[in-house]
C-alpha positions in Angstrom: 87.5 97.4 125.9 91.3 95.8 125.3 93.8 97.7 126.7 96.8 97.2 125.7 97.9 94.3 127.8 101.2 93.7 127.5 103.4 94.7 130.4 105.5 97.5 130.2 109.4 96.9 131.3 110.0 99.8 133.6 112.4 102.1 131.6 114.6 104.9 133.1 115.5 106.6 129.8 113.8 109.6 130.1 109.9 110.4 128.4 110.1 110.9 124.6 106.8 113.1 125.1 103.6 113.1 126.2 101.5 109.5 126.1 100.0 108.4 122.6 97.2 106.2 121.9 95.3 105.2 119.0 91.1 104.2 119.5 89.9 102.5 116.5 86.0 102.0 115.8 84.9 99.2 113.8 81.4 98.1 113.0 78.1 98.9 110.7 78.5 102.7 109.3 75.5 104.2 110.8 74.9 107.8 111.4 76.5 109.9 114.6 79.5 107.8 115.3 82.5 109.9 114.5 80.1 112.4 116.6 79.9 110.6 119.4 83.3 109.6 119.8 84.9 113.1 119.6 82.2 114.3 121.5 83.6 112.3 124.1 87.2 113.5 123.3 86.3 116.5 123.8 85.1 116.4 127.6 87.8 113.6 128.6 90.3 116.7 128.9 90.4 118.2 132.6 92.4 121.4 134.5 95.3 119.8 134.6 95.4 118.1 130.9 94.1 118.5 127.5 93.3 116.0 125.0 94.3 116.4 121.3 93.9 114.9 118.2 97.4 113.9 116.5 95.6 111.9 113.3 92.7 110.7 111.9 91.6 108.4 109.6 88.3 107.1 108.4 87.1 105.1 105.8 83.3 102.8 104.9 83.8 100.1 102.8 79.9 98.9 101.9 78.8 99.6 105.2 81.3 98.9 107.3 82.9 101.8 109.1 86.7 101.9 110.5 87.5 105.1 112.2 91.2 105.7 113.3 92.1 108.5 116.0 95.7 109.1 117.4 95.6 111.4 120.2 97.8 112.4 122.9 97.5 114.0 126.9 99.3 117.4 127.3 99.8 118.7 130.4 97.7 122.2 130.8 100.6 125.4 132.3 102.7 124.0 135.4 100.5 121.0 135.5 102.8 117.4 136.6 103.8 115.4 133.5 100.8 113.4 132.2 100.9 109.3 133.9 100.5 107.6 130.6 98.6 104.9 133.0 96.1 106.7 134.4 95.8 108.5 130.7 95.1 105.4 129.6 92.7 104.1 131.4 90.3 107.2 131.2 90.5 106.6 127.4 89.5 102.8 127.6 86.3 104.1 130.4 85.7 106.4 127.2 85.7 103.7 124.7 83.4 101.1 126.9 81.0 104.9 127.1 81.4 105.2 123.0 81.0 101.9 122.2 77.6 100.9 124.4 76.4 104.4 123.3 76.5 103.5 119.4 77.0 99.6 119.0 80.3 99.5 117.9 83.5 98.4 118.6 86.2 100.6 119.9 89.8 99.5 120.9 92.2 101.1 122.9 96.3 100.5 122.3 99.4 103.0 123.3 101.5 103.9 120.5 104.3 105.9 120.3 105.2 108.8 118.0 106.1 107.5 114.6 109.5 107.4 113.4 109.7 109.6 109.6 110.0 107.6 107.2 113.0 108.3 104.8 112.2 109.2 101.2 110.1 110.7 99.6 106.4 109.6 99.9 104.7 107.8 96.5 101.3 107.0 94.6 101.2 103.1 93.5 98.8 102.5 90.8 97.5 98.9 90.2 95.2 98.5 87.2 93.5 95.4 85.6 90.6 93.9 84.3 90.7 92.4 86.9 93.4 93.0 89.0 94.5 89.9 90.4 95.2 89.4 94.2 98.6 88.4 93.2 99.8 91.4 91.9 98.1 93.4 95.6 100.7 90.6 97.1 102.9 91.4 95.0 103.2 95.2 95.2 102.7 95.2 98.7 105.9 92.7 99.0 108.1 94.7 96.9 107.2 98.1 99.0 108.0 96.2 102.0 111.5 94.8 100.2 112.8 98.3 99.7 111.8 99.1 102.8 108.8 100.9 102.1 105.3 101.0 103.8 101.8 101.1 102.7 99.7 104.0 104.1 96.8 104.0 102.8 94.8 102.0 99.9 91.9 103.1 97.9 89.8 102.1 94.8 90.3 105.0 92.1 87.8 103.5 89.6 85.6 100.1 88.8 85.3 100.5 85.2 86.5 100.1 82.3 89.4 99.5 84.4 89.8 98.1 88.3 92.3 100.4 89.8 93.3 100.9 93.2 95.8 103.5 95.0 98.3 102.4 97.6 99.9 106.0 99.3 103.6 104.6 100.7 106.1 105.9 102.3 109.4 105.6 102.6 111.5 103.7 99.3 113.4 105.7 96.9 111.4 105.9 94.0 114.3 104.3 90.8 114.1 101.2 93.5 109.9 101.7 93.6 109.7 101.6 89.8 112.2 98.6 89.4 110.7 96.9 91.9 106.9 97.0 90.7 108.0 97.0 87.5 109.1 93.2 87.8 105.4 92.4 89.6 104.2 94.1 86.7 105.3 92.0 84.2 105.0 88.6 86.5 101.3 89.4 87.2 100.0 91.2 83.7 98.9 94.3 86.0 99.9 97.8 85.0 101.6 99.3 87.9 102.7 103.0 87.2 104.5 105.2 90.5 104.2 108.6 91.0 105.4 111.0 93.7 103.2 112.4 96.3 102.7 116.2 96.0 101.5 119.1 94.1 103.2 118.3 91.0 100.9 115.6 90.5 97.8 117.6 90.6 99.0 120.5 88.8 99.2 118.8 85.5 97.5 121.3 82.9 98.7 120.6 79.7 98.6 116.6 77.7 99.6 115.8 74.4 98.9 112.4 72.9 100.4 110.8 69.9 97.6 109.4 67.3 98.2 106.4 65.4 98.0 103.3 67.8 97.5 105.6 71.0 94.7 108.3 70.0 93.1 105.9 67.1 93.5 102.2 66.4 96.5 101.4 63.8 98.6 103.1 61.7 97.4 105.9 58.9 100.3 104.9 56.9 100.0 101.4 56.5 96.4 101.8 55.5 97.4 104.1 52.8 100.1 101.7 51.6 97.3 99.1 51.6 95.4 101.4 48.7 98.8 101.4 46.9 99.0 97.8 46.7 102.2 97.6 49.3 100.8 97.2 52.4 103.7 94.2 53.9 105.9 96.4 52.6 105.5 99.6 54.5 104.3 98.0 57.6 107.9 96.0 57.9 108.9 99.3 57.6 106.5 100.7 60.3 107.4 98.2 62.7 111.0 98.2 62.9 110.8 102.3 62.8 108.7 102.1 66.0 110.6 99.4 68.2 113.6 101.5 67.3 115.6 99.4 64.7 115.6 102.5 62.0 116.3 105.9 62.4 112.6 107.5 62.3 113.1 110.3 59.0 114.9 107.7 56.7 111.9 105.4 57.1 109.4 107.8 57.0 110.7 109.4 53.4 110.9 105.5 52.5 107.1 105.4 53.5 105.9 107.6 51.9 107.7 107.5 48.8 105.4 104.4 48.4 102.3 106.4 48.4 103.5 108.3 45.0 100.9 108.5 42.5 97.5 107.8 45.2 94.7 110.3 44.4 94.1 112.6 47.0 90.4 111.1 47.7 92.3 108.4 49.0 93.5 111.0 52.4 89.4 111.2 53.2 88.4 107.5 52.5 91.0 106.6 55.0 90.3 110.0 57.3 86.5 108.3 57.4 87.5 104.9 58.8 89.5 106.3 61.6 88.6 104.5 64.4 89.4 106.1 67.9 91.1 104.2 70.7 88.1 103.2 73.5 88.1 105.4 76.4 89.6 108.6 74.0 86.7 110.9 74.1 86.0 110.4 77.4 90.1 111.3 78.4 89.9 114.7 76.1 86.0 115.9 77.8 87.5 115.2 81.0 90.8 116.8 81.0 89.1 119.9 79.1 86.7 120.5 81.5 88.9 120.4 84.0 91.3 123.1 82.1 93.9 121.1 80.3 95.1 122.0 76.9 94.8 119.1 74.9 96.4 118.4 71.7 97.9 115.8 69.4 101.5 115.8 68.2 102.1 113.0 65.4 104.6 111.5 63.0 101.7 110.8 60.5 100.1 113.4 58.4 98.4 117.0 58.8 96.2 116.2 55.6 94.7 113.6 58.3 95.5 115.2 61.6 94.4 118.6 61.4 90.7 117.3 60.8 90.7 115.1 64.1 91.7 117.7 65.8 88.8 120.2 64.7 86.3 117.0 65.5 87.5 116.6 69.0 87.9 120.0 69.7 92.0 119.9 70.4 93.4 123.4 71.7 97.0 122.2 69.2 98.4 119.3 66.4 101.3 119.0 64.9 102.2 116.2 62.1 104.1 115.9 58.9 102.5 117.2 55.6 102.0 115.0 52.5 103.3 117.0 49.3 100.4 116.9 46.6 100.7 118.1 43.2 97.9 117.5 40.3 95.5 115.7 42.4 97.6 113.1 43.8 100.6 112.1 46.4 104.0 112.5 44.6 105.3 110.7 47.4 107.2 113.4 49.4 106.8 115.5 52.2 106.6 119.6 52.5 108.5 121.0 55.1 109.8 120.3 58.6 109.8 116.4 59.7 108.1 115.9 63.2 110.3 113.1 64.2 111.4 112.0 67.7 113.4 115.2 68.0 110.5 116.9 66.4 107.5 116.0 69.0 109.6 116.8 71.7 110.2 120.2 70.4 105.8 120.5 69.7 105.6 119.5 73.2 107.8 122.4 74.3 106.4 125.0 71.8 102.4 124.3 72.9 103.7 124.3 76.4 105.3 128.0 75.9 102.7 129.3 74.1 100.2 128.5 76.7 102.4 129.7 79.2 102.9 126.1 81.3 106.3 124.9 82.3 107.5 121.6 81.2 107.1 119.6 84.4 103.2 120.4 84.5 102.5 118.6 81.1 101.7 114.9 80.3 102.9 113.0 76.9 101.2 109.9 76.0 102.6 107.4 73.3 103.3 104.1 71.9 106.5 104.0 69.6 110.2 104.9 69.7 109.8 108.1 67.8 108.0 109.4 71.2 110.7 108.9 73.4 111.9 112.0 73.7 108.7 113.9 74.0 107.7 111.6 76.9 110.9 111.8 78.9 110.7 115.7 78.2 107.1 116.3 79.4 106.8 115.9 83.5 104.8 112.7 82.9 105.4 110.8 80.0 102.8 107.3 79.4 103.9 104.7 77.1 100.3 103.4 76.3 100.5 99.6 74.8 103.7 100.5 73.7 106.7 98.4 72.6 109.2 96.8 75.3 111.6 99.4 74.0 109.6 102.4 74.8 108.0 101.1 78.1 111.2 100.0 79.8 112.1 104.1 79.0 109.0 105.8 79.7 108.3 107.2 83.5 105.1 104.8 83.1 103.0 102.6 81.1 100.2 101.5 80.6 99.0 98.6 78.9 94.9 98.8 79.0 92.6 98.7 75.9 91.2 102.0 77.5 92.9 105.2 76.7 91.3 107.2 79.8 92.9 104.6 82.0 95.5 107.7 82.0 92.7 109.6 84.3 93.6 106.9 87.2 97.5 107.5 86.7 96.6 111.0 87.2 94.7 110.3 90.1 91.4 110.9 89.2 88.6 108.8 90.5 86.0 107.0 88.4 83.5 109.6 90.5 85.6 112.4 89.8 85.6 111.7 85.9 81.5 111.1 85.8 81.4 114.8 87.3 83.5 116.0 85.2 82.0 114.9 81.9 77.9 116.3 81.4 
């Protein structure tokens, strides 16, 4: 078996530690392997030294097996400093044993200890349909740019989204995002960042806005339609959500529109609600897994509160259409849920469930959910406007709303368990 052989320049700084060396087995996955090879670790000690692990790594991809083990010689009580030579060559007589004993094959190099990276570590998301090799190149070059390394690499789902999920270290993690945000938008991947740790698992709490993240389109614009001004309000509409007008002025302008539409009008356009793909399968998952989920919206309660029965959402907050005699008068009762507004829902769901801030997710599309995003500990801007995505801590640009699950970190696996 190689071993490592490069000469050594004889040195006389003095021993940074005890010898290192990393065996790698590579070959067809078959049963007994990672047996055989610690089995053999485990008698390759002697009185005088002891063999232990440092790392370990192992992963099959269809069939093929590559198994990584770092491990180093310690000298046993008063024993002589371990000869990294002699070390060395008892581990490549152990990986000719190994590799005739189970087919495979077994390398043997010297390594030394690694240096800690500086920063903190991070998650890299890459999701497609497909996800092109360019933007793999690409991430992987801007990691390396900011002086960053990838770790690991694994495939989080296969469907309805490719994703895969680089673990990196070192990088700071405003350089990460500006970085991949620029393959991002070169490559038409989605590329969101998020820190390694705790936080990201400990998510419990997600609220989503609903037109044009939860369902397809805007309730508004289809009730303008039944009042004969459709281009009208949906001028209106746009400009409110890429930012252009204050949110409450163009929402009273809205709806002052709708004055005079019979309330039958609230269920015709209730019953051609359409939700986003992949929406059912976010809120079963996330629930069974103990989220609270709820909706917070700048649309209507008249429409909202039933959507939230149907899916079976723990919260919802929206604005409420004034009706008098049967029909709109084209005001609204009560407290607007504007951009201010959702991010005060957000906080008020969170405290009454008892879960701080920084363990909730916010998912929208427009201006008006700005402030709820940046407020929640990870906020998604889902197909949203260049405005709101350059702003958001992620975004996402997939037809498929549970493409969220894989920004969260959940496998494709993971989410069939999770949903009977």
């Amino acid at each position: 078996m190689p071993l490592d052989p490069a000469p050594r320049t004889p040195s006389t700084a003095p021993p940074l530690g005890p010898p290192r060396a990393l065996l790698t087995v590579t070959g067809g996955d078959r049963p007994g392997v990672t047996a055989c090879l610690f089995g053999a670790l485990a008698e390759a000690g002697d009185e005088q030294r002891a063999i232990e692990v440092v790392d370990v790594e192992q992963v099959v991809v269809h069939g093929q097996l590559v198994l990584g083990v770092e491990v180093t010689a310690v000298a046993l009580d008063g024993g002589a400093p371990v000869d990294e030579p002699a070390f060395l060559a008892r581990l490549a007589r152990l990986a000719s044993e190994v590799g005739d004993a189970t087919g495979m094959q077994v390398q043997v190099v010297s390594v030394d200890a690694p240096e800690q990276p500086s920063g903190r570590a991070h998650h890299v998301i890459v999701l497609g349909r497909p996800v092109p090799p360019e933007a793999v190149a690409g991430a992987a070059s801007a990691i390396a740019g900011i002086g960053g390394n990838i770790d690991a690499i694994r495939r989080l789902s296969d469907y309805p989204v490719v994703s895969f999920e680089l673990t990196v270290s070192g990088g700071e993690s405003t350089a990460l995002r500006t970085a991949l945000a620029e393959v991002a938008a070169s490559t038409g991947a989605d590329i969101a960042v998020e820190p390694v740790g705790l936080a990201r698992r400990s998510k419990r709490l997600i609220v989503l806005d609903v037109d044009s993240t939860l369902v397809r389109g805007e309730v508004i614009d289809e009730l303008a339609a039944q009042a004969g001004r459709a281009d009208e309000v949906s001028r209106i509409t746009a400009a409110a959500m890429n930012g252009e007008l204050d949110f409450a002025q163009s929402l009273r302008a809205r709806v002052a529109v709708l004055a005079g539409l019979p309330v039958e009008v609230l269920d015709e356009v209730r019953e051609r609600l359409v939700l986003t793909p992949g929406a059912r399968t976010l809120i079963r998952t996330l629930q069974r897994l103990g989220f609270r989920c709820g909706i917070v919206s700048g649309g209507f309660t008249q429409i909202t509160d039933r959507l939230a029965e149907e899916l079976g959402l723990d919260f919802a907050a929206a604005n409420t259409l004034e009706i008098a005699d049967g029909r709109l008068t084209g005001g609204l009762v009560g407290e607007i849920v504007d951009r201010a507004g959702k991010a005060r829902a957000l906080a008020r769901f969170a405290a009454e469930h008892g879960i701080p801030l920084d363990q909730t997710v916010a998912v929208g599309d427009g201006a008006n959910d700005l402030d709820m995003l940046n407020a929640a500990g990870l906020g998604i801007a889902f197909n949203a406007k260049p405005y709101v995505r350059e702003q958001a801590h992620t975004a996402l640009n997939q037809p498929h709303l549970d493409a969220v699950l894989q920004v969260l970190g959940f496998t494709r696996d993971e989410v069939r368990d999770a949903v009977p």
